[in-house]
XYZ file of C-alpha atoms in Angstrom:
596
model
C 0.000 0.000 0.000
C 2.748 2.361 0.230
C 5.534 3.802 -1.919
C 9.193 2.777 -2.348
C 11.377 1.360 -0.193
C 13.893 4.766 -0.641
C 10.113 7.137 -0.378
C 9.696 5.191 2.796
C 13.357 6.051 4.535
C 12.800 8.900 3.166
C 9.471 9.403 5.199
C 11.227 8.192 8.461
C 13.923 11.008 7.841
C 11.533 13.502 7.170
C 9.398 13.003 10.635
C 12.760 12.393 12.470
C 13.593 15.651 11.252
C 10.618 17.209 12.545
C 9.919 15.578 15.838
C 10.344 18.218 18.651
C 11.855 18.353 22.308
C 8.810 16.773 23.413
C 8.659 13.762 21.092
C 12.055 12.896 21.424
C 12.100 13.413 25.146
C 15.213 15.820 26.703
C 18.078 14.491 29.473
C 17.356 15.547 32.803
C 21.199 15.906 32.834
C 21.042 18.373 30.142
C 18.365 20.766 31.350
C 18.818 23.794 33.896
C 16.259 23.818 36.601
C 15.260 26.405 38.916
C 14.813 25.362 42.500
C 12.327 28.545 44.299
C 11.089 28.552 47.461
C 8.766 31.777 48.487
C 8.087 32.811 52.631
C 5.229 35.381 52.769
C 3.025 36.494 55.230
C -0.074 34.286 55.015
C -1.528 30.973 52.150
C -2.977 33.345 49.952
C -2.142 35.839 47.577
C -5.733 36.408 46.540
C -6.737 37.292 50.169
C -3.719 39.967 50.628
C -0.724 38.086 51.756
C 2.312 39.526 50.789
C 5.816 38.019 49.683
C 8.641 38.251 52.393
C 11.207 36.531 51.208
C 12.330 34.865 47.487
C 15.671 32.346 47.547
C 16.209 30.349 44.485
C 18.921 27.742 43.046
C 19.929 27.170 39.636
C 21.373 23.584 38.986
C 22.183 21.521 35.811
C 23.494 18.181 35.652
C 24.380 18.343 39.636
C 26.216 21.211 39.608
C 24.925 24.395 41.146
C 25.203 27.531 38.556
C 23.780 30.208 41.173
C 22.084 31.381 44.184
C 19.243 34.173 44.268
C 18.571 35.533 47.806
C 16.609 38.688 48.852
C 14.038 40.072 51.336
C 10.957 41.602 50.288
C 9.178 44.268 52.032
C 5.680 43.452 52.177
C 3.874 47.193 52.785
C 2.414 45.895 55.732
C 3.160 44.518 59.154
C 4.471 40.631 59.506
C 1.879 38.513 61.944
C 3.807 37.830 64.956
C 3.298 33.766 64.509
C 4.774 33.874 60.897
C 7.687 36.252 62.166
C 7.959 33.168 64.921
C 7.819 30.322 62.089
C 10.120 31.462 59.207
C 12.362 34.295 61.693
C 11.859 37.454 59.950
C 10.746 40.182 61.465
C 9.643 44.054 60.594
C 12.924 45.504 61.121
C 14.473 43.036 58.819
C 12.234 43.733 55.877
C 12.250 47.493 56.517
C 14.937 48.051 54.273
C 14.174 45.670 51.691
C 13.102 46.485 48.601
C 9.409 46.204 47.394
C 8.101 43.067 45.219
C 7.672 45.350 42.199
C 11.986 45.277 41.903
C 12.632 41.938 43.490
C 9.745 39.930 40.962
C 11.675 41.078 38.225
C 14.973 40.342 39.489
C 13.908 37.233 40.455
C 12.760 36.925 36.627
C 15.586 37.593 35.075
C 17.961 35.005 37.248
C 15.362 32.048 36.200
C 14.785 33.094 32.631
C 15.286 30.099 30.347
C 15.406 27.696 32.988
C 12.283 24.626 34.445
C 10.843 26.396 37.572
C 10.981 23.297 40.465
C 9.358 24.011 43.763
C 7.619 21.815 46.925
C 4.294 22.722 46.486
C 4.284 24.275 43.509
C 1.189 25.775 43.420
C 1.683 27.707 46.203
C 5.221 29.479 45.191
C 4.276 29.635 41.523
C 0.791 30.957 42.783
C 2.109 33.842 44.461
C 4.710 34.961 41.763
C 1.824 34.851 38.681
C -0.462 36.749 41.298
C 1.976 39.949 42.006
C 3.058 39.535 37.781
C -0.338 40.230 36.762
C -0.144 42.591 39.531
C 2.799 44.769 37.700
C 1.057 44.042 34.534
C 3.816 41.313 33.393
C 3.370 39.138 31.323
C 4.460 35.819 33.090
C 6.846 33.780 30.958
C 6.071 30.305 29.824
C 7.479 28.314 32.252
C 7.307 24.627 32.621
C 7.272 23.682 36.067
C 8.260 20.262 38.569
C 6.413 20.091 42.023
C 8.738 17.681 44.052
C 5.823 17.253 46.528
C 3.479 15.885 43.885
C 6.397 13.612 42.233
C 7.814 12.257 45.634
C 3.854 11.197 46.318
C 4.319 8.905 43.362
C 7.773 7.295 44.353
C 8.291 7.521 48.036
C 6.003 4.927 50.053
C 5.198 5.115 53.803
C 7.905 2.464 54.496
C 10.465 5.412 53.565
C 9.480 8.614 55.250
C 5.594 9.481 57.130
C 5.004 12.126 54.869
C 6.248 13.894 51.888
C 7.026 17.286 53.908
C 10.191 19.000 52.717
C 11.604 18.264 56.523
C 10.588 14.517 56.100
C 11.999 14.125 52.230
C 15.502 16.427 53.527
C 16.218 13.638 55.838
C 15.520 10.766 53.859
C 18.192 11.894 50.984
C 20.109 13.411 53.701
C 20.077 16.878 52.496
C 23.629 19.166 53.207
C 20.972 22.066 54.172
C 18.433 21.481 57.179
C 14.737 23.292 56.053
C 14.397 26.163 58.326
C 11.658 28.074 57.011
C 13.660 30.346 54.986
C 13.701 30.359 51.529
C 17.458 30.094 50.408
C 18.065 27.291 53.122
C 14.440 25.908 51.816
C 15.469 25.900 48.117
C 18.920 24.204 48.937
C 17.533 21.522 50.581
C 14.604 20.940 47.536
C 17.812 20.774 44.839
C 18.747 18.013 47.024
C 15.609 16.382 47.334
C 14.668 16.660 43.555
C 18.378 15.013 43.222
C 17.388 12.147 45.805
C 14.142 11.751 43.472
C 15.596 11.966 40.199
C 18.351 9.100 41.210
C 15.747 6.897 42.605
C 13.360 7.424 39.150
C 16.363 6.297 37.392
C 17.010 3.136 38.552
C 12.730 2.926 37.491
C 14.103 3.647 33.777
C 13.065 7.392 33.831
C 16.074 9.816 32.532
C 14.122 12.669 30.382
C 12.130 15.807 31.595
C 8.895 14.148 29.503
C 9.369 10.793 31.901
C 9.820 12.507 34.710
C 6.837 14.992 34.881
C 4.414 11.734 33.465
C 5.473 9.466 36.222
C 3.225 7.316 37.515
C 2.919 4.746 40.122
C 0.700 3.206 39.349
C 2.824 1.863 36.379
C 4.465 -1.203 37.977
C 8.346 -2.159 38.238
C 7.683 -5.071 36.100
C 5.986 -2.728 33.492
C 9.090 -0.469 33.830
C 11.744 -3.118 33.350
C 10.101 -3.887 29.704
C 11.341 -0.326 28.058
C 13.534 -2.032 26.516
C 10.938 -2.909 24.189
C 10.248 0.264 22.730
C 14.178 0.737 21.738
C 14.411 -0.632 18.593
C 11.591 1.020 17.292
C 11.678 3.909 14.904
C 10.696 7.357 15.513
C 8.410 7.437 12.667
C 4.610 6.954 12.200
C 3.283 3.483 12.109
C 1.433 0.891 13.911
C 3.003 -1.258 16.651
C 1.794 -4.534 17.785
C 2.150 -5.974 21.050
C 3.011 -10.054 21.142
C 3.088 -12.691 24.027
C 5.488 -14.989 23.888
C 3.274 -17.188 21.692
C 3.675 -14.834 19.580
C -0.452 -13.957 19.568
C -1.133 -10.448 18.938
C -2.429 -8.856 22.216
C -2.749 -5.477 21.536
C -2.394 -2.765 18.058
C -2.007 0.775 17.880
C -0.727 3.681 16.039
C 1.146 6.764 16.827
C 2.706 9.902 14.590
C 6.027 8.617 16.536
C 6.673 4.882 17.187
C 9.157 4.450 19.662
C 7.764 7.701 22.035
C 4.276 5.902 22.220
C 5.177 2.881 22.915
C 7.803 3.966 25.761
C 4.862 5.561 27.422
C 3.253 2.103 28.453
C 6.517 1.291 30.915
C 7.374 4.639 32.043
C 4.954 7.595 31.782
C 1.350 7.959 32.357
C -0.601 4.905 31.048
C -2.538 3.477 34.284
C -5.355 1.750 32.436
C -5.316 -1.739 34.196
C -6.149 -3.625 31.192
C -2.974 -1.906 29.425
C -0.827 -2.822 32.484
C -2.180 -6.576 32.356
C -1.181 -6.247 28.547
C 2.171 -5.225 29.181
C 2.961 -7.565 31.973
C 1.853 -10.479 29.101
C 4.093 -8.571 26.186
C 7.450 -10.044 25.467
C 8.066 -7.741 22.634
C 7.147 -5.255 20.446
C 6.807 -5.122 16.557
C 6.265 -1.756 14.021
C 4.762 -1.228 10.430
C 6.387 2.022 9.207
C 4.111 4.531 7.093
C 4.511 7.080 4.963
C 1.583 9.013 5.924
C -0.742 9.146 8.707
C -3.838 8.129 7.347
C -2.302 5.140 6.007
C -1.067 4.378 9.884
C -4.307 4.510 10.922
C -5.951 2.457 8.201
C -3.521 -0.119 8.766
C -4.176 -0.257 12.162
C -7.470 -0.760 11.604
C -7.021 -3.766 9.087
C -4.726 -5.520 11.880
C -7.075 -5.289 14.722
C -9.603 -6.820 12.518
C -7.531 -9.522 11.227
C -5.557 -10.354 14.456
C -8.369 -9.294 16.803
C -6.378 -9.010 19.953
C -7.656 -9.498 23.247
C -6.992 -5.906 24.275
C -8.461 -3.663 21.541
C -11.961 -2.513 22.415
C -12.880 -1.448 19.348
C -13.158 -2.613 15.666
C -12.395 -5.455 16.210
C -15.382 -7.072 14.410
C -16.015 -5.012 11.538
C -17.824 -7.930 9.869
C -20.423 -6.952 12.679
C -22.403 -4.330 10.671
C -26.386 -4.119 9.706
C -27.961 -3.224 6.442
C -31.546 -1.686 5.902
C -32.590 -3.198 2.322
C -35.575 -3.058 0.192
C -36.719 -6.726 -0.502
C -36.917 -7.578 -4.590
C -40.592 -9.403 -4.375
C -43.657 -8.931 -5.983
C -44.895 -6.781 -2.542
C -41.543 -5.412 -1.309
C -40.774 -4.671 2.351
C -38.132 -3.377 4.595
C -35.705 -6.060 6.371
C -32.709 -5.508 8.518
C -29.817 -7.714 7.037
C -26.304 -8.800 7.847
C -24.530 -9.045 3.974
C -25.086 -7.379 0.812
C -26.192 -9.760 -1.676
C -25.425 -9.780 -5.775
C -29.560 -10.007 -5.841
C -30.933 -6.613 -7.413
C -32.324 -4.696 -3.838
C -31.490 -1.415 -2.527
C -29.426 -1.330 0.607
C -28.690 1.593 2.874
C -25.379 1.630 5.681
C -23.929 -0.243 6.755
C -24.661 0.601 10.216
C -21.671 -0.437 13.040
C -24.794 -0.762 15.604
C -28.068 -2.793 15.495
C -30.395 -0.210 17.234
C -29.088 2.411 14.917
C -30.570 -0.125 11.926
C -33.593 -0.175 13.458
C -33.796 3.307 13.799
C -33.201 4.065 10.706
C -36.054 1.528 9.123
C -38.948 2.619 12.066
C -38.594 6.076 10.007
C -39.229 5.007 7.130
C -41.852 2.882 7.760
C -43.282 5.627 9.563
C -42.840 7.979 6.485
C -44.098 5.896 4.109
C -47.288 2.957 4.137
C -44.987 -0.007 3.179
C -46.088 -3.091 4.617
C -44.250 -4.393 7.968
C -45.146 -7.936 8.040
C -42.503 -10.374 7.347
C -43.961 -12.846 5.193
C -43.196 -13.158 1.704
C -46.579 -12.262 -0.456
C -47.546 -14.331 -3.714
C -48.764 -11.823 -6.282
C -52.557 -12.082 -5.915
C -52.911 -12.588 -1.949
C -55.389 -13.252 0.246
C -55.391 -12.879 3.727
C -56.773 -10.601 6.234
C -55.812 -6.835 6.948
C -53.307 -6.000 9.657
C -53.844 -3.391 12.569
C -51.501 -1.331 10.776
C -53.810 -1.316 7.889
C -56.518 -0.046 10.093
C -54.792 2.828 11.225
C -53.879 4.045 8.086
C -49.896 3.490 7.853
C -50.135 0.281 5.342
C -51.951 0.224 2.390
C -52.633 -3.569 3.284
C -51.572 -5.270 0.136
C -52.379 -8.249 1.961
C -55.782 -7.888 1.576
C -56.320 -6.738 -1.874
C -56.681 -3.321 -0.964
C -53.746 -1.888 -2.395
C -53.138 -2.435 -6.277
C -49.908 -3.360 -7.588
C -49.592 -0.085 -9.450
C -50.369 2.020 -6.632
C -47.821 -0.303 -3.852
C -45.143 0.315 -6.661
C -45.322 4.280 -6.423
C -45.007 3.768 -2.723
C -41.811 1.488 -2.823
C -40.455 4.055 -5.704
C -40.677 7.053 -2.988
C -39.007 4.480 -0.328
C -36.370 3.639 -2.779
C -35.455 7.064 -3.288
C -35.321 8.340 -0.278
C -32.737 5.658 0.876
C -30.703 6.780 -2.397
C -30.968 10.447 -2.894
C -33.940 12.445 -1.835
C -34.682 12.486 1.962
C -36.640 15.239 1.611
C -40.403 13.378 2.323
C -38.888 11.767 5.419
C -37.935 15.051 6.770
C -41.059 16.716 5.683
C -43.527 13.846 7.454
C -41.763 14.325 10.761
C -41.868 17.930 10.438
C -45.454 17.975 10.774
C -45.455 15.549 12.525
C -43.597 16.736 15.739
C -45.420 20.475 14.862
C -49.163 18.879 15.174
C -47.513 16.848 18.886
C -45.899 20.732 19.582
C -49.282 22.130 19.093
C -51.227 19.354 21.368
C -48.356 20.071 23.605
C -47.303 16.646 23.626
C -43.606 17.225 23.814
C -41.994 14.118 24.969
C -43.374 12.335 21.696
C -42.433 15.533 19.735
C -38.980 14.885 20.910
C -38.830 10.932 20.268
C -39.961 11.810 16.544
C -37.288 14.188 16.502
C -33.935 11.913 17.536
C -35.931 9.553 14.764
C -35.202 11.469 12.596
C -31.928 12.713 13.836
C -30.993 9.227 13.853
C -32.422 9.026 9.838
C -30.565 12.140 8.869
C -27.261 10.949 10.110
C -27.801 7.889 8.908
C -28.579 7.896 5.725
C -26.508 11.497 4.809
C -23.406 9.527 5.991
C -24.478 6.019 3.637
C -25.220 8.013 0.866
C -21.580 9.544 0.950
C -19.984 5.934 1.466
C -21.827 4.547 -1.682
C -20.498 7.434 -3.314
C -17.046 6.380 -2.347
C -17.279 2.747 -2.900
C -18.592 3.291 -6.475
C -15.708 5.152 -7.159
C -12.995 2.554 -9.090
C -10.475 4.979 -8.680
C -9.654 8.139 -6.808
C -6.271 9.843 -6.450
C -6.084 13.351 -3.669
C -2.862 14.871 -2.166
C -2.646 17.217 0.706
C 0.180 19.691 2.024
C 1.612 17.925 5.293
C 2.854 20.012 7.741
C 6.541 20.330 7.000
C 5.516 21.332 3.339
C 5.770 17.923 1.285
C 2.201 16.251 -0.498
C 1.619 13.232 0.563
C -0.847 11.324 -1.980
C -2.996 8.241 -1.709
C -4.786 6.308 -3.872
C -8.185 4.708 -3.336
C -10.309 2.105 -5.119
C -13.806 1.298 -4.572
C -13.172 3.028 -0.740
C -10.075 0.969 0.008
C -6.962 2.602 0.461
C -4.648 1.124 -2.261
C -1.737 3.168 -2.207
C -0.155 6.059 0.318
C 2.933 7.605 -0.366
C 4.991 11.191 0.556
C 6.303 13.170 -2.942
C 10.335 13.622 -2.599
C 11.499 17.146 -2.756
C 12.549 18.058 -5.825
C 10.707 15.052 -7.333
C 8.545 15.044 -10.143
C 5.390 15.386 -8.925
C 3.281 13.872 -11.638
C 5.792 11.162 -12.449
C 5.883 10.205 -8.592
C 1.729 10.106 -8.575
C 1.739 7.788 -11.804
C 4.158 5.517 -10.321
C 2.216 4.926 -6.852
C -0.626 4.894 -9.138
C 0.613 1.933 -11.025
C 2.134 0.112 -7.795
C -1.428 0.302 -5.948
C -3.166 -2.606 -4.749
C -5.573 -4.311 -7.735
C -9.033 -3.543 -5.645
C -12.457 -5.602 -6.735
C -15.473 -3.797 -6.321
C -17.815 -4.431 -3.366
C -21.764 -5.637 -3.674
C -24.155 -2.703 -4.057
C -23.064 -0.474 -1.129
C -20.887 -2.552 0.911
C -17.115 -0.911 0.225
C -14.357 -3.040 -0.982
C -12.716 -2.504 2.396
C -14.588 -2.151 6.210
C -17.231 0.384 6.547
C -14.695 1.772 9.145
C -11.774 2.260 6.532
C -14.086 3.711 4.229
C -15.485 6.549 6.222
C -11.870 7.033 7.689
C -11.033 7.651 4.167
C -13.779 9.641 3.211
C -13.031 12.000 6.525
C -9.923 12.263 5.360
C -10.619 13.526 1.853
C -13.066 15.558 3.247
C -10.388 17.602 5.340
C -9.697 21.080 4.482
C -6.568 21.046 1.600
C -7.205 17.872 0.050
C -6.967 18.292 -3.607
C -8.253 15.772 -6.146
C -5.684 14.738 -8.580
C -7.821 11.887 -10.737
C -11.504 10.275 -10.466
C -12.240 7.446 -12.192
C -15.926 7.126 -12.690
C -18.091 9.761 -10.826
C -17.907 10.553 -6.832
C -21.093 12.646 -6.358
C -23.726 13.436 -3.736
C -27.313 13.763 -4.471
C -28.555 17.108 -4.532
C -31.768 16.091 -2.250
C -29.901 13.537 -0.181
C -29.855 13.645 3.492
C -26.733 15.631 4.141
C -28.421 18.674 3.274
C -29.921 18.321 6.187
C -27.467 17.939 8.720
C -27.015 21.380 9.720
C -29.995 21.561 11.140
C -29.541 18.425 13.502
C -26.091 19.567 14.373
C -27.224 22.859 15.339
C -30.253 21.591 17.282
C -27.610 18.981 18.761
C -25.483 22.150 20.168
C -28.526 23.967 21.462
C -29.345 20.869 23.377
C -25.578 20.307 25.044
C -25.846 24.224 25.684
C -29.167 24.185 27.860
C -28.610 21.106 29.346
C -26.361 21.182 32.655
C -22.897 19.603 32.091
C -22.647 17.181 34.815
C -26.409 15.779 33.317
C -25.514 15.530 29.471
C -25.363 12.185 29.961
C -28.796 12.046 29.453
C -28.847 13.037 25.830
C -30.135 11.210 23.595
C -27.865 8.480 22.061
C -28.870 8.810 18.629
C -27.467 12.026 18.691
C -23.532 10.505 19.179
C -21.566 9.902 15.621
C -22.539 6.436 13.798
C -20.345 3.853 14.742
């Protein structure tokens, strides 16, 4: 499915190239960290408390590259049992000068570095409060709290708490915490040394690893990172394997080896994923050119190795059909396979209930009969309760003429093809007549009906578009400037590929074009590849930028089809998540959530 094997190194030089500091993950040796510790004159800045003191430590790699000490006078007397705690008084802050030249001294000295501080909150609190204060614009920091990493490494077994005091002594600190902010700050370098020596021994050793910590991730989880190290940094798929070599899990990411290290050392504390790794003995990769192709591959694998772990698409095989029976009376049926036998179909639908949906709306719009037995031309039997009320014209019974039936199943036909437009118009008045009786709650059921209709048959109608199409060729400008190109047949993705700089552009796009995957044409609606695939691919080429290069055949959607009128249901959709509370939109209505 994808181009060359000198395109594809090509690719994985082009995303190495482009992956940032935070993708490749930076040494905590190499980085310069800031160690501040604040003493003011109450807990909040909000409710008037004032900064007394600021001492700060700037360390790389171990080594300590220099101190930051003053006083601040706070405008305002000290309370006597915070002069007690941290030992300054009034007289010593007389003298000292005001917050609005210490903040930006204090700025300067820690300009380029990571801010690190125990409690973080509270120190980096008070310094954004009195810089919006002096109208300055706070720089972007990133910023370590050693008390919130040492309560995901240090267990009661090594100290009661995870004070400062209690952490000082357990990496026996050279400064004893004092309350004062220079002595403070000293002994927090040597606790966020103490930490960052014990996290290495866990397999942690970059900023990214340090600040996603989690321990919830287990040491045995951990000790697999090894794992991830052959992998490229490129965008792919990788597959975990037990040592049976039975696919137990498949994903994709825009950078191989970064997502995959994140399941033994950062933040992944799903318990299924941590029962996954523990059963992993190692770690394969499918390389991509392009990201849609990662993704469509990914998809493909789940399906054919359906591991134990994915939640989803697993079973695309699973879908439902609504089709129009080919009999002398035809009728609507829910199905499981498109057959090579001359009916209409409409989907496929990833959920039952949405089926169902789909065909109680139509045979609400439209008098078709509902009764599952197949009719001989002339029949005989007796009328139906449905007949009585009106929504059958009860062909059953001779009441209906063949002519008359046919008109009815022409109106059905087209409105699963290409005009929607009676189905929308019959609930219209029908939820206004409920409005007007003030029957609301039924008003509102015939509305997600034909919500659920809308969306349903707007987003079949583009598939069958799609899967008609024999051939299809788009490009789009990636990010870092080059075109990537893919090629689909029948709504399969047969070819992906990345255009070289410099390349010919047109040469390179007849050459994938030629190399693509030879793709058969699905049965009536059904696209050559998973419903899934399809719509991923006709997301995709519905993105802003895609340009079409080639279409075989026609790719067209009907003027009257049902995605004309989506903008209404989307905008009545929004109305409803804007009224209703946030903690209760759980009680929306499903049919309102994207088809699966």
């Amino acid at each position: 499915m994808s181009s060359t094997v000198d395109e594809r190194a090509s690719s994985v030089g082009r995303w190495e190239a482009q992956r940032g500091f935070d993708e490749l993950g930076r040494p905590l040796r190499d980085l310069t960290f800031c160690v501040v510790d604040l003493e003011t004159t109450g807990g909040s800045a909000e409710a008037g408390s004032m900064i007394t003191e600021i001492g700060a430590v700037k360390v790389r790699g171990g080594e300590i590259l220099g101190e930051f000490q003053t006083l601040v006078n706070p405008k305002s007397a000290i309370p006597a049992f915070i002069a007690v705690l941290t030992g300054i008084s009034n007289p010593m802050v007389a003298d000292a000068p005001t917050i609005e030249s210490a903040l930006p001294a204090f700025l300067e000295f820690a300009a380029g570095t990571i801010l690190v501080a125990h409690n973080a909150p509270f120190d980096v609190g008070f310094l954004k409060h009195f810089a919006a204060r002096q109208d300055i614009t706070w720089p972007d920091f990133e910023v370590l709290d050693t008390a919130r990493l040492a309560r995901r490494v240090i267990t009661r077994d090594d100290a009661p708490n995870c004070k400062l005091s209690s952490l000082a002594q357990l990496f026996h600190a050279t400064t004893t915490p004092n309350h004062r902010a220079l002595s403070d700050a000293r002994a927090t370098v040597d606790v966020l040394h103490g930490l960052m020596e014990r996290l290495g021994g866990l397999g942690v050793h970059t900023f990214e690893e340090l600040q996603t910590f989690s321990g919830k991730v287990s040491t045995a989880q951990r000790r697999k990172r090894h794992l991830a190290e052959a992998l490229p940094h490129a965008p792919g798929v990788y597959l975990f394997k037990d040592s049976d070599d039975r696919v137990l899990y498949v994903g994709t990411s825009r950078d191989l080896r970064t997502r995959v290290r994140t399941y033994f050392t950062a933040s992944e504390t799903r318990s299924r994923m941590g029962e996954m790794v523990n059963l992993a003995e190692r770690v394969e990769s499918v390389t991509c050119t392009t990201t849609l192709e990662a993704q469509v591959r990914e998809l493909r694998l789940i399906a054919q190795h359906k591991p134990r772990y994915n939640r989803r698409s697993r079973f695309p095989e699973r879908v439902t059909f609504v089709k129009l029976t080919v009999e002398p009376w035809p009728r609507l049926s829910m199905v499981k396979k498109v057959l090579d036998d001359g009916a209409d179909y409409l989907g496929p639908f990833g959920s039952r209930r949405t089926a169902e949906r789909v065909l109680e709306a139509l045979q609400e719009a439209f008098p078709i009969r509902q009764c599952t037995e197949r009719l001989a031309r002339e029949p005989s039997r007796s009328a139906c309760v449905l007949a009585e009320m009106g929504r059958c014209l009860s062909p059953c019974d001779g009441s209906a003429t063949a002519e008359d039936y046919a008109a009815v199943v022409r109106r059905v036909r087209a409105a699963m093809r290409f005009d929607a437009d009676p189905v929308v118009d019959h609930f219209a008045e029908r939820m206004v007549t409920l409005a007007e009786e003030e029957r609301f709650e039924e008003a509102g059921l015939h509305r997600d009906r034909l919500a659920t209709f809308v969306r349903s048959a707007a987003k079949g109608q583009r598939l069958t578009a799609l899967t008609g199409c024999p051939e299809l060729v788009a490009i789009r400008r990636e990010d870092d400037g080059r075109w990537a190109v893919h090629v689909v047949r029948f709504g399969r993705l047969a070819a992906a590929g990345v255009i070289p700089r410099g390349a010919d552009a047109h040469a390179f796009v007849e050459g994938l074009r030629t190399s693509a995957e030879t793709v058969l044409a699905g049965l009536g609606p059904a696209p050559a590849a998973t419903a899934e695939e399809s719509d991923l691919i006709l997301r995709w080429l519905e993105s802003p930028g895609v340009r079409l290069v080639d279409v075989e055949g026609e790719w067209t959607c009907p003027v009257r089809g049902a995605a004309r009128h989506l903008s209404v249901h989307d905008a009545v959709e929004e109305s409803r998540r804007q009224l209703v509370p946030f903690d209760d939109r759980r009680t929306l209505a499903p049919s309102h959530q994207p088809l699966r």
